Structures are given as structure tokens and as C-alpha cells.
Amino acid sequence: MTRAISAELRKFLTTRMWWGMAIAIALASGGLALLFGLVLTSSSVQDQPGAATTDLQLARTVFTGGIGLVYLLTLAIGVLTIGAEYRHKTITSTFLATPHRVRVMLAKIVSLLVIGAGYGVLSILVSVGVGTAVLSAKGHDAFADPAIWRSLALALLVLGLWALIGLGAGILIPNQVAALLVAVGVAWIVEPILGAVLGLVSWGRDIVPYLPSQATSAMLGDTGNAFGGGPSDATTLSWWAGALVLMAYAAVMAGVGSALTTRRDIS
């Protein structure tokens, strides 16, 4: 099993994608931390009712503000991990080298969790560095409340779980380009629109918190009200409930995808 995991990590690290994604994640995390830090500490935002005013609220929003974009990149990594194998016909040699398909899929799952966590560390280091500088310059203590460490730790889990969701999407849609477009399109466009529509009706508000992006926000402690737009009518899950919901999505997508791969004819 260790060799299979090592092989999956080597496949990823021997391509140019890993450092390209690293640069994109670093720029997104740093840029959004800077933007959120400057905007949220401005007097025009701070004077609005419901704005993030405590040091914990500010630090949590600034440090994790880029996760909403970064998890789309780890989602894409999950899709490409299996999609590239189907596209370049290397899936056959992979299963020949390790004839136990279940072991191969477990190795892919573990490697994606490691890759997601690794990118999470990079994202947090950059966003915390930039965000702390901005908040300190504005007179705020970024680490005044120890609860911020829980949000940062959960950010690592978030990125790993979204990578597994991408893995499932890549298996369910064997065409790599189609899988990438569908997965990112649903997560970035379709789901937010669906959440907004469901939020307009009373019964829909009970469903909204269980959407993947809302579960992600709950894990990070983001109520979606950083700019003081007023309290949301939708119920917000606790951080542990959000974690369970997102893990359920990842387990279903990766589990169903892995089950199909172990039975699918790939010749």
C-alpha cells in the first residue's frame, strides 16, 4: 500500500501541474487575504451593522477568505488525478503495475488527502502572513482567540475533501475536459445559484446549509456575513456538523467512483 501511495504522489510531483497550482494558490491566498484585510478593517465597513468586528471574526475571515477559490483548484486536481489517466491511457498500465484495483483507488484517495493538505499548508502560510501584517497595521490582534487555530486546521481538511469530490467527478465523467468543466461549473456557478433560489422559499432554507459550499463555510466558521450584509435567514451548521456533511459528500463521490473503477472495463 505504501508503494502505491508513493507512486501516486510521484505521478503528481513529476509533472509541471504541481508547481503551477502552487503558484496559483499562493497568489489567490495572498491576494484575497490582502483584499479582505483592507476592506474589512475600513471604517465604512466597520460602521455597518453585523460587520465582523471582533479580532477572531476578522482573523478568521481574512485568513480563510481565499479558501473559496483554492478549493476549486484542489477540486480540479482531484478531477485531473484520474481524468489524465483515462485521457492518456495510462490507467491500464497503472492497474497492471498494481493489479489490485481497490488498493490503487485507496492510494489515490490517500494521496489526494495529502496533496490537499499540502496545498492547504501553503495557502494558510501565505494568507496568515499577509493577513497578520494587515491586521497588525490596523491595530488588531490576529491571534487573540485560540479558536482561530481550529479554523486553520479545518481549512486543511476542507481542501483534501474537495480533492476527493473531484476524484469522484473525474471517474463518473471519464472525459477529462468535460469532467473538469462540469465539476468546477457546478461548484462555482450552479450551486451558488441553487442556494440563492432555495433561500427564497421557507422549505429551501432548511436545505441550503447542507450544500457543499455552505458546509465548507460552516467548517471554517464563516457565516457568510463578513461585509455586514445583515444576518442570514438560513440556518448555519456548527463546524463539526459542516465537517460531517462535507465528509459525506467526499465519501459518496470517492466511494461510488472507486466502486465503478474496480468494475469498469478500461481496455
mmCIF file of C-alpha atoms in Angstrom:
data_model
loop_
_atom_site.group_PDB
_atom_site.id
_atom_site.type_symbol
_atom_site.label_atom_id
_atom_site.label_comp_id
_atom_site.label_asym_id
_atom_site.label_seq_id
_atom_site.Cartn_x
_atom_site.Cartn_y
_atom_site.Cartn_z
ATOM 1 C CA MET A 1 0.000 0.000 0.000
ATOM 2 C CA THR A 2 2.857 2.368 0.861
ATOM 3 C CA ARG A 3 4.393 1.832 -2.577
ATOM 4 C CA ALA A 4 1.073 2.530 -4.279
ATOM 5 C CA ILE A 5 0.669 5.800 -2.359
ATOM 6 C CA SER A 6 4.275 6.755 -3.158
ATOM 7 C CA ALA A 7 3.636 6.050 -6.838
ATOM 8 C CA GLU A 8 0.556 8.280 -6.883
ATOM 9 C CA LEU A 9 2.424 11.120 -5.214
ATOM 10 C CA ARG A 10 5.317 10.679 -7.647
ATOM 11 C CA LYS A 11 2.933 10.883 -10.603
ATOM 12 C CA PHE A 12 1.705 14.226 -9.367
ATOM 13 C CA LEU A 13 5.066 15.700 -8.370
ATOM 14 C CA THR A 14 6.821 14.767 -11.627
ATOM 15 C CA THR A 15 4.504 16.994 -13.689
ATOM 16 C CA ARG A 16 4.511 20.756 -14.022
ATOM 17 C CA MET A 17 0.979 20.946 -12.641
ATOM 18 C CA TRP A 18 2.051 20.801 -9.005
ATOM 19 C CA TRP A 19 4.118 23.980 -9.048
ATOM 20 C CA GLY A 20 1.667 25.739 -11.366
ATOM 21 C CA MET A 21 -1.111 25.040 -8.887
ATOM 22 C CA ALA A 22 1.172 26.084 -6.023
ATOM 23 C CA ILE A 23 1.784 29.476 -7.618
ATOM 24 C CA ALA A 24 -1.936 29.969 -8.302
ATOM 25 C CA ILE A 25 -2.868 29.008 -4.737
ATOM 26 C CA ALA A 26 -0.214 31.276 -3.218
ATOM 27 C CA LEU A 27 -1.309 34.247 -5.321
ATOM 28 C CA ALA A 28 -5.020 33.655 -4.628
ATOM 29 C CA SER A 29 -4.492 33.223 -0.889
ATOM 30 C CA GLY A 30 -2.216 36.219 -0.510
ATOM 31 C CA GLY A 31 -4.244 38.482 -2.769
ATOM 32 C CA LEU A 32 -7.583 37.715 -1.128
ATOM 33 C CA ALA A 33 -6.107 37.976 2.382
ATOM 34 C CA LEU A 34 -4.837 41.427 1.479
ATOM 35 C CA LEU A 35 -8.183 42.430 -0.047
ATOM 36 C CA PHE A 36 -10.285 41.141 2.852
ATOM 37 C CA GLY A 37 -7.905 42.654 5.394
ATOM 38 C CA LEU A 38 -8.026 46.118 3.875
ATOM 39 C CA VAL A 39 -11.763 46.119 3.194
ATOM 40 C CA LEU A 40 -12.979 44.600 6.459
ATOM 41 C CA THR A 41 -10.917 46.946 8.621
ATOM 42 C CA SER A 42 -12.039 50.052 6.746
ATOM 43 C CA SER A 43 -14.282 52.449 8.634
ATOM 44 C CA SER A 44 -17.039 52.257 6.012
ATOM 45 C CA VAL A 45 -17.422 48.505 6.567
ATOM 46 C CA GLN A 46 -16.870 48.539 10.314
ATOM 47 C CA ASP A 47 -19.733 51.025 10.746
ATOM 48 C CA GLN A 48 -22.229 48.677 9.103
ATOM 49 C CA PRO A 49 -24.490 46.615 11.412
ATOM 50 C CA GLY A 50 -23.475 42.973 11.628
ATOM 51 C CA ALA A 51 -19.952 43.584 10.299
ATOM 52 C CA ALA A 52 -17.057 41.438 11.527
ATOM 53 C CA THR A 53 -15.763 43.487 14.456
ATOM 54 C CA THR A 54 -14.015 41.120 16.880
ATOM 55 C CA ASP A 55 -10.423 40.124 16.300
ATOM 56 C CA LEU A 56 -11.485 36.479 15.896
ATOM 57 C CA GLN A 57 -14.097 37.302 13.236
ATOM 58 C CA LEU A 58 -11.652 39.466 11.324
ATOM 59 C CA ALA A 59 -8.790 36.983 11.508
ATOM 60 C CA ARG A 60 -10.996 34.042 10.541
ATOM 61 C CA THR A 61 -12.400 35.827 7.501
ATOM 62 C CA VAL A 62 -9.054 37.228 6.360
ATOM 63 C CA PHE A 63 -7.104 34.009 6.834
ATOM 64 C CA THR A 64 -9.671 31.742 5.178
ATOM 65 C CA GLY A 65 -11.065 34.191 2.621
ATOM 66 C CA GLY A 66 -9.088 32.555 -0.182
ATOM 67 C CA ILE A 67 -10.310 29.027 0.576
ATOM 68 C CA GLY A 68 -13.429 29.604 -1.524
ATOM 69 C CA LEU A 69 -11.196 29.894 -4.590
ATOM 70 C CA VAL A 70 -8.469 27.473 -3.518
ATOM 71 C CA TYR A 71 -10.871 24.565 -3.031
ATOM 72 C CA LEU A 72 -11.873 24.917 -6.684
ATOM 73 C CA LEU A 73 -8.221 24.296 -7.574
ATOM 74 C CA THR A 74 -7.987 21.184 -5.382
ATOM 75 C CA LEU A 75 -11.301 20.056 -6.891
ATOM 76 C CA ALA A 76 -9.641 20.354 -10.306
ATOM 77 C CA ILE A 77 -6.632 18.389 -9.049
ATOM 78 C CA GLY A 78 -8.937 15.576 -7.984
ATOM 79 C CA VAL A 79 -10.548 15.502 -11.424
ATOM 80 C CA LEU A 80 -7.191 15.523 -13.205
ATOM 81 C CA THR A 81 -5.749 12.786 -10.981
ATOM 82 C CA ILE A 82 -7.993 10.176 -12.585
ATOM 83 C CA GLY A 83 -9.050 12.083 -15.701
ATOM 84 C CA ALA A 84 -5.492 12.323 -17.002
ATOM 85 C CA GLU A 85 -5.113 8.560 -16.629
ATOM 86 C CA TYR A 86 -8.151 7.922 -18.810
ATOM 87 C CA ARG A 87 -7.185 10.612 -21.320
ATOM 88 C CA HIS A 88 -3.591 9.432 -21.790
ATOM 89 C CA LYS A 89 -4.487 5.732 -21.475
ATOM 90 C CA THR A 90 -2.146 5.215 -18.517
ATOM 91 C CA ILE A 91 -4.898 3.731 -16.354
ATOM 92 C CA THR A 92 -4.220 0.325 -17.946
ATOM 93 C CA SER A 93 -0.538 0.336 -17.001
ATOM 94 C CA THR A 94 -1.444 1.574 -13.523
ATOM 95 C CA PHE A 95 -3.693 -1.415 -12.913
ATOM 96 C CA LEU A 96 -1.143 -3.775 -14.459
ATOM 97 C CA ALA A 97 1.579 -2.456 -12.136
ATOM 98 C CA THR A 98 -0.772 -2.817 -9.155
ATOM 99 C CA PRO A 99 -3.310 -5.483 -10.118
ATOM 100 C CA HIS A 100 -5.482 -4.851 -7.036
ATOM 101 C CA ARG A 101 -7.769 -2.033 -8.177
ATOM 102 C CA VAL A 102 -9.112 -1.369 -4.688
ATOM 103 C CA ARG A 103 -5.562 -0.758 -3.486
ATOM 104 C CA VAL A 104 -4.934 1.653 -6.356
ATOM 105 C CA MET A 105 -8.056 3.660 -5.573
ATOM 106 C CA LEU A 106 -7.270 3.749 -1.862
ATOM 107 C CA ALA A 107 -3.795 5.017 -2.753
ATOM 108 C CA LYS A 108 -5.311 7.745 -4.903
ATOM 109 C CA ILE A 109 -7.639 8.763 -2.061
ATOM 110 C CA VAL A 110 -4.823 8.935 0.492
ATOM 111 C CA SER A 111 -2.515 10.798 -1.892
ATOM 112 C CA LEU A 112 -5.219 13.368 -2.664
ATOM 113 C CA LEU A 113 -5.764 13.989 1.047
ATOM 114 C CA VAL A 114 -2.024 14.539 1.420
ATOM 115 C CA ILE A 115 -1.868 16.805 -1.644
ATOM 116 C CA GLY A 116 -4.891 18.796 -0.482
ATOM 117 C CA ALA A 117 -3.428 19.212 2.995
ATOM 118 C CA GLY A 118 -0.087 20.236 1.490
ATOM 119 C CA TYR A 119 -1.704 22.950 -0.589
ATOM 120 C CA GLY A 120 -3.698 23.891 2.482
ATOM 121 C CA VAL A 121 -0.484 24.491 4.419
ATOM 122 C CA LEU A 122 0.810 26.669 1.593
ATOM 123 C CA SER A 123 -2.462 28.613 1.413
ATOM 124 C CA ILE A 124 -2.551 29.171 5.175
ATOM 125 C CA LEU A 125 1.106 30.210 5.423
ATOM 126 C CA VAL A 126 0.646 32.851 2.732
ATOM 127 C CA SER A 127 -2.761 34.114 3.909
ATOM 128 C CA VAL A 128 -1.712 34.195 7.574
ATOM 129 C CA GLY A 129 1.493 36.020 6.715
ATOM 130 C CA VAL A 130 -0.240 38.664 4.606
ATOM 131 C CA GLY A 131 -3.337 38.852 6.814
ATOM 132 C CA THR A 132 -1.392 39.219 10.058
ATOM 133 C CA ALA A 133 0.616 42.086 8.591
ATOM 134 C CA VAL A 134 -2.546 43.912 7.505
ATOM 135 C CA LEU A 135 -4.462 43.321 10.741
ATOM 136 C CA SER A 136 -1.493 44.293 12.898
ATOM 137 C CA ALA A 137 -1.066 47.507 10.918
ATOM 138 C CA LYS A 138 -4.747 48.251 11.601
ATOM 139 C CA GLY A 139 -4.367 47.633 15.338
ATOM 140 C CA HIS A 140 -5.947 44.159 15.553
ATOM 141 C CA ASP A 141 -4.520 41.058 17.226
ATOM 142 C CA ALA A 142 -4.867 38.231 14.708
ATOM 143 C CA PHE A 143 -4.326 35.505 17.325
ATOM 144 C CA ALA A 144 -6.269 36.981 20.217
ATOM 145 C CA ASP A 145 -8.591 33.954 20.337
ATOM 146 C CA PRO A 146 -7.211 30.361 20.225
ATOM 147 C CA ALA A 147 -10.313 29.325 18.218
ATOM 148 C CA ILE A 148 -8.572 30.669 15.112
ATOM 149 C CA TRP A 149 -6.298 27.628 15.173
ATOM 150 C CA ARG A 150 -9.297 25.316 14.768
ATOM 151 C CA SER A 151 -10.396 27.188 11.639
ATOM 152 C CA LEU A 152 -6.904 26.953 10.182
ATOM 153 C CA ALA A 153 -6.701 23.212 10.895
ATOM 154 C CA LEU A 154 -10.126 22.612 9.359
ATOM 155 C CA ALA A 155 -9.018 24.504 6.242
ATOM 156 C CA LEU A 156 -6.533 21.683 5.586
ATOM 157 C CA LEU A 157 -9.327 19.122 5.807
ATOM 158 C CA VAL A 158 -11.562 21.202 3.527
ATOM 159 C CA LEU A 159 -9.062 21.179 0.667
ATOM 160 C CA GLY A 160 -8.424 17.448 0.972
ATOM 161 C CA LEU A 161 -12.146 16.648 0.945
ATOM 162 C CA TRP A 162 -12.792 18.799 -2.129
ATOM 163 C CA ALA A 163 -9.986 16.950 -3.908
ATOM 164 C CA LEU A 164 -11.831 13.678 -3.189
ATOM 165 C CA ILE A 165 -15.054 15.165 -4.561
ATOM 166 C CA GLY A 166 -13.100 15.986 -7.706
ATOM 167 C CA LEU A 167 -11.805 12.416 -7.878
ATOM 168 C CA GLY A 168 -15.365 11.106 -7.867
ATOM 169 C CA ALA A 169 -16.400 13.575 -10.565
ATOM 170 C CA GLY A 170 -13.441 12.542 -12.712
ATOM 171 C CA ILE A 171 -14.470 8.901 -12.501
ATOM 172 C CA LEU A 172 -18.169 9.463 -13.095
ATOM 173 C CA ILE A 173 -17.352 11.547 -16.206
ATOM 174 C CA PRO A 174 -14.472 9.737 -17.978
ATOM 175 C CA ASN A 175 -13.865 12.626 -20.401
ATOM 176 C CA GLN A 176 -11.302 14.788 -18.608
ATOM 177 C CA VAL A 177 -12.283 18.126 -20.143
ATOM 178 C CA ALA A 178 -15.998 17.530 -19.613
ATOM 179 C CA ALA A 179 -15.431 16.371 -16.028
ATOM 180 C CA LEU A 180 -13.344 19.461 -15.261
ATOM 181 C CA LEU A 181 -15.889 21.858 -16.737
ATOM 182 C CA VAL A 182 -18.851 20.167 -15.059
ATOM 183 C CA ALA A 183 -17.190 19.871 -11.625
ATOM 184 C CA VAL A 184 -15.929 23.458 -11.485
ATOM 185 C CA GLY A 185 -19.087 24.813 -13.124
ATOM 186 C CA VAL A 186 -21.365 23.109 -10.608
ATOM 187 C CA ALA A 187 -19.245 24.143 -7.609
ATOM 188 C CA TRP A 188 -18.628 27.710 -8.750
ATOM 189 C CA ILE A 189 -21.806 28.663 -10.595
ATOM 190 C CA VAL A 190 -24.659 26.161 -10.307
ATOM 191 C CA GLU A 191 -24.505 25.527 -6.575
ATOM 192 C CA PRO A 192 -24.431 29.229 -5.505
ATOM 193 C CA ILE A 193 -27.386 29.927 -7.803
ATOM 194 C CA LEU A 194 -29.230 26.906 -6.427
ATOM 195 C CA GLY A 195 -28.524 28.066 -2.874
ATOM 196 C CA ALA A 196 -29.852 31.545 -3.637
ATOM 197 C CA VAL A 197 -33.030 30.124 -5.199
ATOM 198 C CA LEU A 198 -33.645 27.694 -2.329
ATOM 199 C CA GLY A 199 -33.116 30.531 0.147
ATOM 200 C CA LEU A 200 -36.165 32.306 -1.279
ATOM 201 C CA VAL A 201 -38.607 29.670 -0.006
ATOM 202 C CA SER A 202 -39.155 28.545 3.553
ATOM 203 C CA TRP A 203 -38.568 24.830 2.965
ATOM 204 C CA GLY A 204 -35.489 25.565 0.865
ATOM 205 C CA ARG A 205 -33.754 27.395 3.721
ATOM 206 C CA ASP A 206 -33.536 24.103 5.582
ATOM 207 C CA ILE A 207 -31.682 22.539 2.629
ATOM 208 C CA VAL A 208 -29.201 25.351 1.947
ATOM 209 C CA PRO A 209 -26.891 24.603 4.934
ATOM 210 C CA TYR A 210 -26.310 21.087 3.590
ATOM 211 C CA LEU A 211 -24.929 22.227 0.239
ATOM 212 C CA PRO A 212 -21.165 21.568 -0.076
ATOM 213 C CA SER A 213 -20.096 25.221 -0.135
ATOM 214 C CA GLN A 214 -22.292 26.055 2.860
ATOM 215 C CA ALA A 215 -20.892 23.093 4.779
ATOM 216 C CA THR A 216 -17.420 24.387 3.936
ATOM 217 C CA SER A 217 -18.283 27.834 5.288
ATOM 218 C CA ALA A 218 -19.675 26.267 8.464
ATOM 219 C CA MET A 219 -16.442 24.318 8.989
ATOM 220 C CA LEU A 220 -14.390 27.489 8.750
ATOM 221 C CA GLY A 221 -16.778 29.427 10.966
ATOM 222 C CA ASP A 222 -17.811 31.797 8.173
ATOM 223 C CA THR A 223 -21.443 32.873 8.448
ATOM 224 C CA GLY A 224 -21.352 34.495 5.032
ATOM 225 C CA ASN A 225 -21.807 37.934 6.584
ATOM 226 C CA ALA A 226 -18.286 39.289 6.597
ATOM 227 C CA PHE A 227 -19.225 42.547 4.907
ATOM 228 C CA GLY A 228 -22.113 43.292 7.208
ATOM 229 C CA GLY A 229 -24.929 42.388 4.882
ATOM 230 C CA GLY A 230 -27.239 41.523 7.742
ATOM 231 C CA PRO A 231 -27.970 38.145 9.298
ATOM 232 C CA SER A 232 -28.858 35.277 7.019
ATOM 233 C CA ASP A 233 -32.270 33.631 7.262
ATOM 234 C CA ALA A 234 -30.759 30.223 6.580
ATOM 235 C CA THR A 235 -29.761 28.035 9.492
ATOM 236 C CA THR A 236 -25.985 27.714 9.882
ATOM 237 C CA LEU A 237 -24.474 24.357 10.805
ATOM 238 C CA SER A 238 -21.939 24.050 13.582
ATOM 239 C CA TRP A 239 -18.343 23.480 12.492
ATOM 240 C CA TRP A 240 -18.426 19.754 13.310
ATOM 241 C CA ALA A 241 -21.771 19.259 11.520
ATOM 242 C CA GLY A 242 -20.395 21.045 8.469
ATOM 243 C CA ALA A 243 -17.359 18.752 8.587
ATOM 244 C CA LEU A 244 -19.580 15.674 8.696
ATOM 245 C CA VAL A 245 -21.663 16.910 5.751
ATOM 246 C CA LEU A 246 -18.609 17.655 3.588
ATOM 247 C CA MET A 247 -17.032 14.324 4.537
ATOM 248 C CA ALA A 248 -20.256 12.615 3.499
ATOM 249 C CA TYR A 249 -20.110 14.286 0.064
ATOM 250 C CA ALA A 250 -16.461 13.269 -0.330
ATOM 251 C CA ALA A 251 -17.136 9.704 0.838
ATOM 252 C CA VAL A 252 -20.057 9.262 -1.554
ATOM 253 C CA MET A 253 -18.250 10.743 -4.568
ATOM 254 C CA ALA A 254 -14.955 8.950 -3.958
ATOM 255 C CA GLY A 255 -16.681 5.739 -2.842
ATOM 256 C CA VAL A 256 -19.075 5.496 -5.796
ATOM 257 C CA GLY A 257 -16.308 6.465 -8.201
ATOM 258 C CA SER A 258 -13.897 3.897 -6.762
ATOM 259 C CA ALA A 259 -16.557 1.173 -6.898
ATOM 260 C CA LEU A 260 -17.210 1.925 -10.562
ATOM 261 C CA THR A 261 -13.495 1.892 -11.360
ATOM 262 C CA THR A 262 -12.989 -1.521 -9.783
ATOM 263 C CA ARG A 263 -15.694 -2.939 -12.068
ATOM 264 C CA ARG A 264 -15.324 -0.843 -15.229
ATOM 265 C CA ASP A 265 -13.685 -2.268 -18.340
ATOM 266 C CA ILE A 266 -10.729 0.042 -19.060
ATOM 267 C CA SER A 267 -9.243 -1.813 -22.034
#
